[in-house]
Amino acid sequence: MSTGLITFLLYLITILMLLFVATIHELGHFFAGLIFKVNVKEISIGIGPKLYQRYTKSGMRVSVKLIPLIAYVLFDSMQLREIYKDEIDNKNYSLIMSPLPKSKLLLEQTKSWQYLTIMFAGVLINFLAFLIIWPCCWGIFNAMGYELVNPFVSLGLSFKAIGYCMVFKGGSGSNIFVELPDVAQNTNTWGLAMLQTFLLLNLISTIFNLIPFPPLDGWKIAAKLYEANGKRKINRNIEEIFTLVGCFLMIYIFFSSILVKWIYW
């Protein structure tokens, strides 16, 4: 098998691992929402065209979609219903506007501490995954003669590399997407590289999602705290603009991290 093909497979595995970490994160939100009886409209793995979907007895849609970049949980809310109320021809209209079950709540109907718990649960489950796996694997790989890189050091180097990748500057920093071609040349390091990637992605998800910028959890937490302290609600139009900017930046960071190595390869 050629090095190029092996590198492609490593990229694919890493992207699927990113999706797995994102799914873990969203399951944190999902189960916290269930605990506080929030109605869930959809839980999706991936985005884009649907590959598979089914509906549960409660009317929740479970989807698997084509593009394996993110996962998401769609909570029933007044804001969501307001957006869709005039979208009668939208294919999601009947799902979004279906009656709220008597035993369920809209997201805005939860108490402030419950809402904050739901938003924080995704970050918490990523951090717990990191915290449980790191010490266990550290000992195992050390016993096998391998040395795991400190994930906190890798985190700093990764953010440094992201900065270089965003301006398409190669050869600086340390980022798993940049390093994969080198890993491909030594099959003995595959397991170690993938484990370190999984640990790092959980750590990045924990810290990155606490940034108070839409559409990240940190923004939702900060906005709720702002409103709970008696301030007026944040203008939705402004929030939507910043959300679009935030989504564009995340997509740009992802693809620039992959493409920069191919450009300088």
Coordinates of C-alpha atoms in Angstrom, one line a residue:
M1 CA 0.0 0.0 0.0
S2 CA 1.4 3.4 -1.0
T3 CA 2.3 6.0 1.6
G4 CA -0.2 8.4 -0.1
L5 CA -3.1 5.9 0.3
I6 CA -2.1 5.2 3.9
T7 CA -2.0 8.9 4.6
F8 CA -5.5 9.3 3.1
L9 CA -6.8 6.5 5.3
L10 CA -5.3 8.2 8.3
Y11 CA -7.0 11.4 7.4
L12 CA -10.3 9.6 7.0
I13 CA -9.9 7.8 10.4
T14 CA -9.0 11.1 12.1
I15 CA -12.1 12.8 10.6
L16 CA -14.3 10.0 11.8
M17 CA -12.6 10.3 15.2
L18 CA -13.5 14.0 15.2
L19 CA -17.1 13.0 14.4
F20 CA -17.0 10.5 17.3
V21 CA -15.8 13.1 19.7
A22 CA -18.5 15.5 18.5
T23 CA -21.1 12.8 19.0
I24 CA -19.9 12.2 22.5
H25 CA -20.2 16.0 23.1
E26 CA -23.8 16.1 21.8
L27 CA -24.8 13.1 23.8
G28 CA -23.9 15.1 26.9
H29 CA -26.4 17.7 25.9
F30 CA -28.9 15.1 24.9
F31 CA -28.9 13.2 28.2
A32 CA -28.9 16.4 30.2
G33 CA -31.9 17.6 28.2
L34 CA -33.7 14.3 28.9
I35 CA -33.0 14.6 32.6
F36 CA -34.7 18.0 32.7
K37 CA -37.6 16.8 30.4
V38 CA -36.7 19.1 27.4
N39 CA -38.3 17.9 24.2
V40 CA -35.8 16.9 21.6
K41 CA -36.7 17.2 18.0
E42 CA -33.6 15.6 16.4
I43 CA -30.3 14.1 17.1
S44 CA -28.0 13.9 14.1
I45 CA -24.6 12.4 13.4
G46 CA -23.1 14.4 10.5
I47 CA -24.6 17.2 8.4
G48 CA -25.9 17.5 4.9
P49 CA -28.0 15.0 2.9
K50 CA -29.5 12.2 5.0
L51 CA -28.2 8.7 4.6
Y52 CA -30.5 7.2 7.3
Q53 CA -33.3 8.4 9.5
R54 CA -35.9 7.0 11.8
Y55 CA -38.4 8.4 14.2
T56 CA -38.8 7.3 17.8
K57 CA -42.2 6.8 19.5
S58 CA -41.9 10.3 21.0
G59 CA -41.5 11.8 17.5
M60 CA -37.8 12.5 17.7
R61 CA -35.8 12.1 14.5
V62 CA -32.5 10.2 14.6
S63 CA -30.4 10.9 11.5
V64 CA -27.1 9.9 10.0
K65 CA -25.9 12.4 7.3
L66 CA -23.4 12.4 4.6
I67 CA -20.8 14.9 5.7
P68 CA -19.0 13.6 8.8
L69 CA -17.9 16.9 10.3
I70 CA -20.2 17.6 13.3
A71 CA -23.1 16.1 15.2
Y72 CA -25.9 18.1 16.8
V73 CA -29.0 17.9 19.0
L74 CA -32.0 20.0 18.1
F75 CA -33.9 21.0 21.2
D76 CA -37.5 22.1 21.0
S77 CA -37.7 25.9 21.7
M78 CA -39.8 29.0 21.3
Q79 CA -37.0 30.5 19.1
L80 CA -37.0 27.5 16.8
R81 CA -40.8 27.5 16.5
E82 CA -40.7 31.3 15.8
I83 CA -38.3 30.7 12.9
Y84 CA -40.4 28.0 11.3
K85 CA -43.9 29.3 11.9
D86 CA -44.1 30.9 8.4
E87 CA -42.1 28.1 6.7
I88 CA -45.1 25.9 5.8
D89 CA -43.3 24.5 2.7
N90 CA -40.2 23.7 4.6
K91 CA -39.6 19.9 4.7
N92 CA -38.9 20.2 8.5
Y93 CA -42.0 22.2 9.2
S94 CA -44.1 19.3 10.5
L95 CA -41.3 18.1 12.7
I96 CA -40.5 21.5 14.3
M97 CA -44.1 22.6 14.7
S98 CA -45.6 19.3 16.0
P99 CA -47.4 19.8 19.4
L100 CA -45.3 19.8 22.5
P101 CA -45.9 16.6 24.5
K102 CA -47.6 17.3 27.9
S103 CA -44.7 15.8 29.9
K104 CA -42.0 17.8 28.0
L105 CA -40.7 21.4 28.1
L106 CA -39.4 23.9 25.6
L107 CA -35.7 24.8 26.2
E108 CA -36.7 28.3 27.4
Q109 CA -39.0 26.8 30.0
T110 CA -36.2 25.3 32.0
K111 CA -34.8 27.1 35.0
S112 CA -31.6 29.0 34.5
W113 CA -29.4 26.5 36.3
Q114 CA -31.0 23.7 34.3
Y115 CA -30.3 25.5 31.0
L116 CA -26.7 26.1 32.0
T117 CA -26.3 22.5 33.0
I118 CA -27.6 21.3 29.6
M119 CA -25.2 23.6 27.7
F120 CA -22.2 22.7 29.9
A121 CA -22.9 18.9 29.8
G122 CA -21.2 18.5 26.4
V123 CA -18.0 20.1 27.6
L124 CA -18.1 18.0 30.7
I125 CA -18.5 14.7 29.0
N126 CA -15.5 15.5 26.6
F127 CA -13.4 16.4 29.6
L128 CA -14.4 13.3 31.5
A129 CA -13.5 11.1 28.4
F130 CA -10.1 12.8 28.4
L131 CA -9.6 12.6 32.2
I132 CA -10.5 8.8 32.3
I133 CA -8.5 7.7 29.3
W134 CA -5.4 9.8 29.6
P135 CA -3.9 8.3 32.8
C136 CA -4.9 4.7 31.9
C137 CA -3.3 4.9 28.4
W138 CA -0.3 6.8 29.7
G139 CA 0.7 3.8 31.9
I140 CA 0.0 1.2 29.2
F141 CA 2.1 2.9 26.5
N142 CA 4.9 3.7 28.9
A143 CA 5.1 0.0 29.8
M144 CA 5.3 -0.8 26.1
G145 CA 8.2 1.6 25.6
Y146 CA 6.3 4.4 24.0
E147 CA 6.1 7.9 25.4
L148 CA 2.9 9.9 25.1
V149 CA 3.3 13.6 24.4
N150 CA 1.8 15.7 27.1
P151 CA -1.7 16.5 25.7
F152 CA -1.6 20.0 27.2
V153 CA 1.7 20.7 25.3
S154 CA 0.1 19.2 22.2
L155 CA -2.9 21.6 22.7
G156 CA -0.7 24.7 22.7
L157 CA 1.3 23.5 19.7
S158 CA -2.0 22.6 17.8
F159 CA -3.4 26.1 18.3
K160 CA -0.1 27.5 17.1
A161 CA -0.3 25.3 14.0
I162 CA -3.9 26.3 13.4
G163 CA -2.7 29.9 13.2
Y164 CA -0.1 29.0 10.6
C165 CA -2.5 26.8 8.6
M166 CA -5.1 29.6 8.5
V167 CA -2.6 31.8 6.5
F168 CA -1.5 28.6 4.6
K169 CA 2.0 28.7 6.0
G170 CA 3.6 25.3 6.2
G171 CA 6.3 23.8 8.3
S172 CA 5.5 25.5 11.7
G173 CA 3.8 24.2 14.8
S174 CA 2.5 20.7 15.5
N175 CA -0.9 19.6 14.3
I176 CA -2.2 16.0 13.8
F177 CA -3.4 16.8 10.2
V178 CA 0.1 18.2 9.4
E179 CA 1.9 15.2 11.0
L180 CA -0.2 12.4 9.5
P181 CA 2.0 12.0 6.4
D182 CA 5.0 11.3 8.7
V183 CA 3.0 8.9 10.8
A184 CA 2.0 7.0 7.6
Q185 CA 5.7 6.1 7.0
N186 CA 5.9 4.2 10.3
T187 CA 2.9 1.8 10.9
N188 CA 4.2 1.1 14.4
T189 CA 3.1 4.6 15.5
W190 CA -0.4 4.4 14.2
G191 CA -2.0 3.3 17.4
L192 CA -0.1 5.9 19.4
A193 CA -0.9 8.7 17.0
M194 CA -4.6 7.8 17.0
L195 CA -4.8 7.6 20.8
Q196 CA -3.1 10.9 21.2
T197 CA -5.4 12.4 18.6
F198 CA -8.5 11.2 20.5
L199 CA -7.2 12.6 23.7
L200 CA -6.3 15.9 22.1
L201 CA -9.6 16.2 20.2
N202 CA -11.5 15.8 23.5
L203 CA -9.3 18.4 25.2
I204 CA -9.7 20.8 22.3
S205 CA -13.5 20.3 22.3
T206 CA -13.6 21.0 26.1
I207 CA -11.6 24.3 25.8
F208 CA -12.8 25.4 22.4
N209 CA -16.5 25.1 23.3
L210 CA -16.1 27.3 26.3
I211 CA -15.1 30.3 24.1
P212 CA -18.0 32.8 24.3
F213 CA -18.5 33.1 20.6
P214 CA -21.6 31.8 18.6
P215 CA -22.5 29.0 17.9
L216 CA -20.3 27.6 20.6
D217 CA -21.6 26.5 24.0
G218 CA -19.5 29.2 25.7
W219 CA -21.7 31.8 23.9
K220 CA -24.9 30.2 25.0
I221 CA -23.7 30.0 28.6
A222 CA -22.5 33.6 28.6
A223 CA -25.7 34.8 27.0
K224 CA -27.9 33.0 29.6
L225 CA -25.8 34.4 32.4
Y226 CA -26.2 37.9 30.9
E227 CA -30.0 37.5 30.7
A228 CA -30.3 35.9 34.1
N229 CA -28.6 38.9 35.7
G230 CA -31.5 41.2 34.7
K231 CA -30.0 42.4 31.4
R232 CA -32.1 42.5 28.2
K233 CA -31.9 39.8 25.7
I234 CA -29.2 39.9 23.0
N235 CA -30.4 41.0 19.6
R236 CA -31.2 37.9 17.6
N237 CA -30.2 39.5 14.3
I238 CA -26.7 40.3 15.6
E239 CA -26.4 36.8 17.1
E240 CA -27.3 35.2 13.8
I241 CA -24.6 37.3 12.0
F242 CA -22.0 36.3 14.5
T243 CA -23.2 32.6 14.3
L244 CA -22.7 32.6 10.5
V245 CA -19.2 34.1 11.0
G246 CA -18.4 31.5 13.6
C247 CA -19.5 28.6 11.5
F248 CA -17.5 29.9 8.5
L249 CA -14.4 30.2 10.7
M250 CA -14.7 26.6 12.0
I251 CA -15.1 25.2 8.5
Y252 CA -12.1 27.3 7.3
I253 CA -9.9 26.2 10.2
F254 CA -10.8 22.5 9.5
F255 CA -10.1 22.6 5.8
S256 CA -7.0 24.8 6.0
S257 CA -5.5 22.4 8.5
I258 CA -5.9 19.6 6.0
L259 CA -4.9 21.4 2.9
V260 CA -1.8 23.2 4.1
K261 CA 0.2 19.9 4.2
W262 CA -0.9 18.9 0.7
I263 CA 0.2 22.4 -0.6
Y264 CA 3.7 22.1 1.0
W265 CA 4.0 18.3 0.6

